[in-house]
Coordinates of N, CA, C and O in Angstrom, one line a residue:
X68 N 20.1 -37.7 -50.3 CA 21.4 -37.1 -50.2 C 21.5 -36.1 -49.1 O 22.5 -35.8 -48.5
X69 N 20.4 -35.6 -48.7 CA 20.5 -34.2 -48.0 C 20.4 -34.9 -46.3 O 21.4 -34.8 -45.5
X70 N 19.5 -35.5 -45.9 CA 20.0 -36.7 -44.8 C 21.5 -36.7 -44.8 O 22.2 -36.0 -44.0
X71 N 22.0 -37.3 -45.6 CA 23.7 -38.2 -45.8 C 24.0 -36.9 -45.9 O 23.6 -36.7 -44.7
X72 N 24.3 -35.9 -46.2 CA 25.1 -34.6 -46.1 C 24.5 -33.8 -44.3 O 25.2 -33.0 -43.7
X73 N 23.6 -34.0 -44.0 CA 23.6 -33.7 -42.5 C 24.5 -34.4 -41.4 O 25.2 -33.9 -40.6
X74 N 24.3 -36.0 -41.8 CA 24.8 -36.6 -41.0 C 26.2 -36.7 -41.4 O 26.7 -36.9 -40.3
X75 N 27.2 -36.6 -42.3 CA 28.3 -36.3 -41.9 C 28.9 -34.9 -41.7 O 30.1 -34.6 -41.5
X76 N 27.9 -34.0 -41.8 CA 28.5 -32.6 -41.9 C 28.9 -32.3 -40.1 O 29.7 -31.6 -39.6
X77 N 27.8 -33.1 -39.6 CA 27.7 -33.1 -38.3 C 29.0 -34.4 -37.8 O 29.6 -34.1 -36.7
X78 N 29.3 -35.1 -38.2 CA 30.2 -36.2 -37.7 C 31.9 -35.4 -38.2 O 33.0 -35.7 -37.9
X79 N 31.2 -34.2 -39.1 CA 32.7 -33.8 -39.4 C 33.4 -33.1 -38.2 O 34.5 -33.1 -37.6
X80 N 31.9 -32.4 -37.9 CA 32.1 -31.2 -37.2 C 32.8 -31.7 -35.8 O 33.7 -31.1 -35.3
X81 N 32.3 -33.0 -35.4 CA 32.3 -33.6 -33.8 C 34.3 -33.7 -34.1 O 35.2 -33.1 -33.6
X82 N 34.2 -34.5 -35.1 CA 35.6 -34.9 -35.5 C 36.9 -33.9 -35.1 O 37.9 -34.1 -34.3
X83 N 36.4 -32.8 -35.8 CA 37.3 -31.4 -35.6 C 37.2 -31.2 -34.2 O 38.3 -31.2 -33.6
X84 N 36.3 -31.0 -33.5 CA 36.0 -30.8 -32.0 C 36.9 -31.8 -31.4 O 37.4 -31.5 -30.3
X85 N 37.1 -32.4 -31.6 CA 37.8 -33.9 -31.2 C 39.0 -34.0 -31.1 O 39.6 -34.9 -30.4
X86 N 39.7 -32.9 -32.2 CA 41.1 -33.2 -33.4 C 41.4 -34.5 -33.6 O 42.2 -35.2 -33.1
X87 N 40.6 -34.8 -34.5 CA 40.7 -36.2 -34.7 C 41.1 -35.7 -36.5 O 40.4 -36.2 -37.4
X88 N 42.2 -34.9 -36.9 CA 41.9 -34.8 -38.2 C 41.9 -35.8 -39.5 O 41.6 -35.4 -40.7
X89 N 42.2 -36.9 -39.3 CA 41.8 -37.6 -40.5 C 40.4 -37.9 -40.9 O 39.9 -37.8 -42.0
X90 N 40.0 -38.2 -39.5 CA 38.5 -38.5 -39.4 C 37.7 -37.2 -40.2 O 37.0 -37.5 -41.2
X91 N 37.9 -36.5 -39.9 CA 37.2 -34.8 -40.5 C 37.4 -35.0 -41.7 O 36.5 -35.2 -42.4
X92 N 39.0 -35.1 -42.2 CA 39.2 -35.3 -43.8 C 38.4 -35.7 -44.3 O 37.8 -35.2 -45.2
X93 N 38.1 -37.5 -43.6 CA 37.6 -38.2 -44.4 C 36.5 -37.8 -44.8 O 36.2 -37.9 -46.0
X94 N 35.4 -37.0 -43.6 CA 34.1 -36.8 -43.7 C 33.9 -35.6 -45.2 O 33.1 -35.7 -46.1
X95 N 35.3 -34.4 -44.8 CA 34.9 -33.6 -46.0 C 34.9 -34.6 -47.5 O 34.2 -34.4 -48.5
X96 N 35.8 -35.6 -47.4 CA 36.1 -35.9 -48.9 C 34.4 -37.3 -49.0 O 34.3 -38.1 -49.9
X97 N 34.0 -37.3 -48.4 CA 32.9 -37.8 -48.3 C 32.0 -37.0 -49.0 O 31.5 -37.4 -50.0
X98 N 31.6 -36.0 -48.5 CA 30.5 -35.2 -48.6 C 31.3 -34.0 -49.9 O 30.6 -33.1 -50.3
X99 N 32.5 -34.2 -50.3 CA 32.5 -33.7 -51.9 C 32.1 -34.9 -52.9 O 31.6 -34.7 -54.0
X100 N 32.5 -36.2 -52.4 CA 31.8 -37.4 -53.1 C 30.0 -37.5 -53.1 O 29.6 -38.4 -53.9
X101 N 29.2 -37.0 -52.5 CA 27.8 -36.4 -52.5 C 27.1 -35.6 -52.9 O 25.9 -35.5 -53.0
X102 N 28.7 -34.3 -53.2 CA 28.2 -33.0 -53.5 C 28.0 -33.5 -55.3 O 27.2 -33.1 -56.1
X103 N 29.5 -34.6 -55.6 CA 29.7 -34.8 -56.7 C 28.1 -35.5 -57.5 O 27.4 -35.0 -58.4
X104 N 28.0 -36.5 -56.8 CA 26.8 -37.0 -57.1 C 25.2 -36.0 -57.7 O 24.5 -36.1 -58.7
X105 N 25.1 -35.2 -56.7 CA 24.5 -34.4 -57.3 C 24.2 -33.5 -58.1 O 23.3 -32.7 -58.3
X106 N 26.0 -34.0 -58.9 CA 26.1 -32.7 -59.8 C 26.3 -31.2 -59.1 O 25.9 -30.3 -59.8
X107 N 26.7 -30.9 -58.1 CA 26.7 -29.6 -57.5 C 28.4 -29.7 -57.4 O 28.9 -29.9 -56.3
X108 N 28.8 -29.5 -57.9 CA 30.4 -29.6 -58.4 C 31.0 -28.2 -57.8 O 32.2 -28.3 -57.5
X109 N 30.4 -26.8 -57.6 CA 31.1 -26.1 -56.9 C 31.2 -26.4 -55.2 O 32.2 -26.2 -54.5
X110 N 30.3 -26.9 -54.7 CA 30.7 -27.6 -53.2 C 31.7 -28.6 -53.2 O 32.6 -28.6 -52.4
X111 N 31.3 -29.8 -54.3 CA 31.9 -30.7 -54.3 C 33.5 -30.1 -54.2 O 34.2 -30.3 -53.3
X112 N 33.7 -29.5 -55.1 CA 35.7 -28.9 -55.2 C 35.7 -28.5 -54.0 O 36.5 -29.2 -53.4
X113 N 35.1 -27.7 -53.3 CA 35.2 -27.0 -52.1 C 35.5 -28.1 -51.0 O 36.3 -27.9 -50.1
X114 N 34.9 -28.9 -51.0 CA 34.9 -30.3 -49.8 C 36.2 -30.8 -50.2 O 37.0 -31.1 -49.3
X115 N 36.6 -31.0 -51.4 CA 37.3 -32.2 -51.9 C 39.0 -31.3 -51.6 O 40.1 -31.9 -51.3
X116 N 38.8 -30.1 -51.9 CA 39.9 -29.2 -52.0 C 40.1 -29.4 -50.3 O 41.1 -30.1 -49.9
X117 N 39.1 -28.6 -49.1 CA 39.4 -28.4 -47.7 C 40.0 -30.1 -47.4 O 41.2 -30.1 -47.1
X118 N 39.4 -31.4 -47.4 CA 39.8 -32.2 -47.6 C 41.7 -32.5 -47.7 O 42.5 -32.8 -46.8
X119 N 41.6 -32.3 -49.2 CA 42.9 -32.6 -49.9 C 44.3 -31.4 -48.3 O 45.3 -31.8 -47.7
X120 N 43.7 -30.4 -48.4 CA 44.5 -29.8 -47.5 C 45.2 -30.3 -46.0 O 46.3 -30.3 -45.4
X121 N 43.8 -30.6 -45.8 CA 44.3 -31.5 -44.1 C 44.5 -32.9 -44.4 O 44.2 -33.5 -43.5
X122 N 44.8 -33.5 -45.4 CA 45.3 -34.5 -45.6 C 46.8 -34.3 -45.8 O 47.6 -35.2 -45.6
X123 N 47.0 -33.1 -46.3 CA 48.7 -32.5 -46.6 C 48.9 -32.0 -45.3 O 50.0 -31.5 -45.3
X124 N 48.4 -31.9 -44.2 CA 49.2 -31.3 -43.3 C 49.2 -32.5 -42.6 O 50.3 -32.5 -42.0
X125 N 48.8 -33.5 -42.2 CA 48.9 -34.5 -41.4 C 50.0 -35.6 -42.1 O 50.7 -36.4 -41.4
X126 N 50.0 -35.3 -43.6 CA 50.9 -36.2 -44.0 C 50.1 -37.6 -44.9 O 50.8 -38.3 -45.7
X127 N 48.8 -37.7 -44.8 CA 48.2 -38.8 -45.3 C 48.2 -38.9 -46.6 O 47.2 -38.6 -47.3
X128 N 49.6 -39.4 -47.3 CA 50.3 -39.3 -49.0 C 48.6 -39.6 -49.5 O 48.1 -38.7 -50.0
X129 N 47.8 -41.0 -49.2 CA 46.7 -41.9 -50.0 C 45.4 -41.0 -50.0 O 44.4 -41.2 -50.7
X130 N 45.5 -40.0 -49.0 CA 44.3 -39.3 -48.7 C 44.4 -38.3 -49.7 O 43.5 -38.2 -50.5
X131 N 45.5 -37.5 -49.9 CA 46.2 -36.5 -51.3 C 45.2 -37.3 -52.2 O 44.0 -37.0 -52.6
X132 N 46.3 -38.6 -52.5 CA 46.2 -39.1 -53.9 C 44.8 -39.3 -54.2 O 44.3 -39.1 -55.3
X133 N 44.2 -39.7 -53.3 CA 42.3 -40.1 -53.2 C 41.7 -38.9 -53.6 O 40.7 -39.2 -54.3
X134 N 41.9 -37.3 -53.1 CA 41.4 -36.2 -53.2 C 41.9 -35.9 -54.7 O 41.0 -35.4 -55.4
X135 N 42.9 -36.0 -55.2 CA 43.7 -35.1 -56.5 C 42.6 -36.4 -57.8 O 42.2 -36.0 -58.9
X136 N 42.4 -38.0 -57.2 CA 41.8 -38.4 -58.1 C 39.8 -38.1 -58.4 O 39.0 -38.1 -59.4
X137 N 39.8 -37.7 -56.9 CA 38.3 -36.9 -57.0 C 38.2 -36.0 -57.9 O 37.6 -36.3 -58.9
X138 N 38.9 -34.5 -57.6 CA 38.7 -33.7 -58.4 C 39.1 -33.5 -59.8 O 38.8 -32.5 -60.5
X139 N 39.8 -34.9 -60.4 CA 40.0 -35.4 -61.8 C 38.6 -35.7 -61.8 O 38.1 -35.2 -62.8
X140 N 37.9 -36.0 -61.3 CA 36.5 -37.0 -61.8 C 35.2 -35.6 -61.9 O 34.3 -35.3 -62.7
X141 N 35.9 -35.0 -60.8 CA 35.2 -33.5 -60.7 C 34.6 -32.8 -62.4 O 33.6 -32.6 -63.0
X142 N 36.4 -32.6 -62.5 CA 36.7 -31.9 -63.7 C 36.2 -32.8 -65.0 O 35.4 -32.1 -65.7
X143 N 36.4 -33.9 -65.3 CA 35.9 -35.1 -65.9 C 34.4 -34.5 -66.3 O 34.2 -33.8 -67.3
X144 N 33.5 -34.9 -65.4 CA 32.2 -34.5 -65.2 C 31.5 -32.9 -66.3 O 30.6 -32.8 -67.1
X145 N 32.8 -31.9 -65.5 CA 32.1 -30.6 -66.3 C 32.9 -30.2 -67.7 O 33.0 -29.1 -68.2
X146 N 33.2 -31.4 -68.1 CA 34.5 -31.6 -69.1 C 35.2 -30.7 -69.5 O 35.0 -30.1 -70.5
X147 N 36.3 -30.3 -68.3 CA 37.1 -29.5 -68.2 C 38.3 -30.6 -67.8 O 38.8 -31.1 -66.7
X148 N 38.8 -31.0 -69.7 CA 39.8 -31.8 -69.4 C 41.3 -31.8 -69.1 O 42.0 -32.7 -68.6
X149 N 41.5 -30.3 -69.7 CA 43.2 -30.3 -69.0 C 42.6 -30.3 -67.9 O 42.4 -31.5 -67.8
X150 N 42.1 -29.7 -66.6 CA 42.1 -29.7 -65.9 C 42.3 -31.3 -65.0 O 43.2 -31.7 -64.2
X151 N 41.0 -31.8 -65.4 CA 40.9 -33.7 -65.2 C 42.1 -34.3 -65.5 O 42.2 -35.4 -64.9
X152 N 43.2 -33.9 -66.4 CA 44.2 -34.8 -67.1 C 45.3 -34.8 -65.6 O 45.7 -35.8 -65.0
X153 N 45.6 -32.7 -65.0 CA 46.1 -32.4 -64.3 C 46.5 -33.3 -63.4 O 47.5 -33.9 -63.4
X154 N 45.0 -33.4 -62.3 CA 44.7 -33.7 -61.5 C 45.0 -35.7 -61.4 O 45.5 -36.3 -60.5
X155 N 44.4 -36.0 -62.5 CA 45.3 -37.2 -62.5 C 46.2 -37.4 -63.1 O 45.8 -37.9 -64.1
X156 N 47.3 -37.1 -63.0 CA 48.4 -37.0 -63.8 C 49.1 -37.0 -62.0 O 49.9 -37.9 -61.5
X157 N 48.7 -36.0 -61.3 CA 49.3 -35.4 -60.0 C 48.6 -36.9 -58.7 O 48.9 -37.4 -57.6
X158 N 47.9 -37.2 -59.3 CA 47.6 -38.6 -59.0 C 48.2 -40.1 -58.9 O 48.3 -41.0 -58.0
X159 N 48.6 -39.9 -60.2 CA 48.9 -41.0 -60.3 C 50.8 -41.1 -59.6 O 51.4 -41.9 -59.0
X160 N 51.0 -40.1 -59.9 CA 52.5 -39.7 -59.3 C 52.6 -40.0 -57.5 O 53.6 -40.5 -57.0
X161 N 51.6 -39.7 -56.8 CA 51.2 -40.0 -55.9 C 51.1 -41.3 -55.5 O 51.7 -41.5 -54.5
X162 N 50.5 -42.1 -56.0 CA 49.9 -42.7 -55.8 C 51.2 -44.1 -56.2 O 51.2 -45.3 -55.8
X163 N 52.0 -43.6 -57.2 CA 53.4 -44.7 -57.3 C 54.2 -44.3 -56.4 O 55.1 -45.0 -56.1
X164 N 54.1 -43.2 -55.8 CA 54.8 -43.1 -54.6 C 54.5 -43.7 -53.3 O 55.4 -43.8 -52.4
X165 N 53.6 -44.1 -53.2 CA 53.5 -45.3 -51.9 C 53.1 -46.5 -52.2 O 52.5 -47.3 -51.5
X166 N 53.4 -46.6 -53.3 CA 53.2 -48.3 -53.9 C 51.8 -48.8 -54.2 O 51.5 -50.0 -54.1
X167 N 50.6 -47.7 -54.7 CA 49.5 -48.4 -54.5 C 49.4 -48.6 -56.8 O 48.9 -47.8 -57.7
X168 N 49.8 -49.7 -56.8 CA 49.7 -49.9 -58.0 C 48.2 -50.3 -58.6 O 48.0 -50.4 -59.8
X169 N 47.4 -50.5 -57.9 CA 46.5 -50.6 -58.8 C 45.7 -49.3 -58.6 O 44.8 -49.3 -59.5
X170 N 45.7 -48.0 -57.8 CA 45.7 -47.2 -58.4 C 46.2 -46.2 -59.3 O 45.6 -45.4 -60.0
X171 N 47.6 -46.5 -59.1 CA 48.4 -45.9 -60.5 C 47.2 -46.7 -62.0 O 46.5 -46.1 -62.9
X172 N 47.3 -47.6 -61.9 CA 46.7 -48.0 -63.6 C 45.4 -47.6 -63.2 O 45.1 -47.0 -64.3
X173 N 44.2 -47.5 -62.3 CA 43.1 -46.9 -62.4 C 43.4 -44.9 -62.9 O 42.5 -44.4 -63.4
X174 N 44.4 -44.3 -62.7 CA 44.6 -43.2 -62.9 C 44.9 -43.3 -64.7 O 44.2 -42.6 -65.4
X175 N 46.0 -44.3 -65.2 CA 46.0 -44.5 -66.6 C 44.6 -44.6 -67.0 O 44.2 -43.8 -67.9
X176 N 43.9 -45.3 -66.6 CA 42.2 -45.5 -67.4 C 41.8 -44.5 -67.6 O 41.3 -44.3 -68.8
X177 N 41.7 -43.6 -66.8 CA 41.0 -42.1 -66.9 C 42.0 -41.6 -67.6 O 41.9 -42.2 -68.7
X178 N 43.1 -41.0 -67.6 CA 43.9 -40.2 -68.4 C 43.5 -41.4 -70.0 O 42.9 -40.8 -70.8
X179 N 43.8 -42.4 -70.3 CA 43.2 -42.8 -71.6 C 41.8 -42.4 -71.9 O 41.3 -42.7 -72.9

């Protein structure tokens, strides 16, 4: 993991240098998906959160909805479940809003 968190921390960084910001996004919501893995869940929010943000200023609705379903899984994890319910609840709402139905019902699965 620590490899894989070099090399995109570095691809994030080029990204921003670049303004390439989706690219960047993607890298942070990457590397809170590694932070996740490791169980290190205070980075992980931190990645997934800076993430979720420049995905709202550019406008990328799927990038939101992808971030708001991370930090359900976050929350999930340290079973902090209103929190997890929140988060996909704000998900799935998203996520019927640009038509992506099969993650609306992957959001129902976890909220069941």
């Amino acid at each position: 993991y620590d490899e894989a968190i070099g090399i995109i921390s570095d691809a994030q960084k080029q990204f921003e240098t670049f303004g390439n910001q989706l690219r960047a996004a993607e890298c942070l919501q990457s590397l809170g998906q590694l932070y996740r893995m490791q169980r290190e869940y205070d980075e992980a929010t931190e990645m997934i959160l800076k993430a979720h943000k420049q995905y709202e200023e550019i406008g990328h609705k799927q990038g939101v909805a992808d971030c708001l379903s991370n930090l359900g899984y976050i929350y999930l994890d340290q079973s902090q479940y209103d929190e997890a319910v929140e988060n996909f609840s704000h998900a799935e709402r998203q996520y019927q809003s640009i038509g992506r139905i099969v993650d609306v019902a992957w959001c129902y699965e976890c909220l069941g």
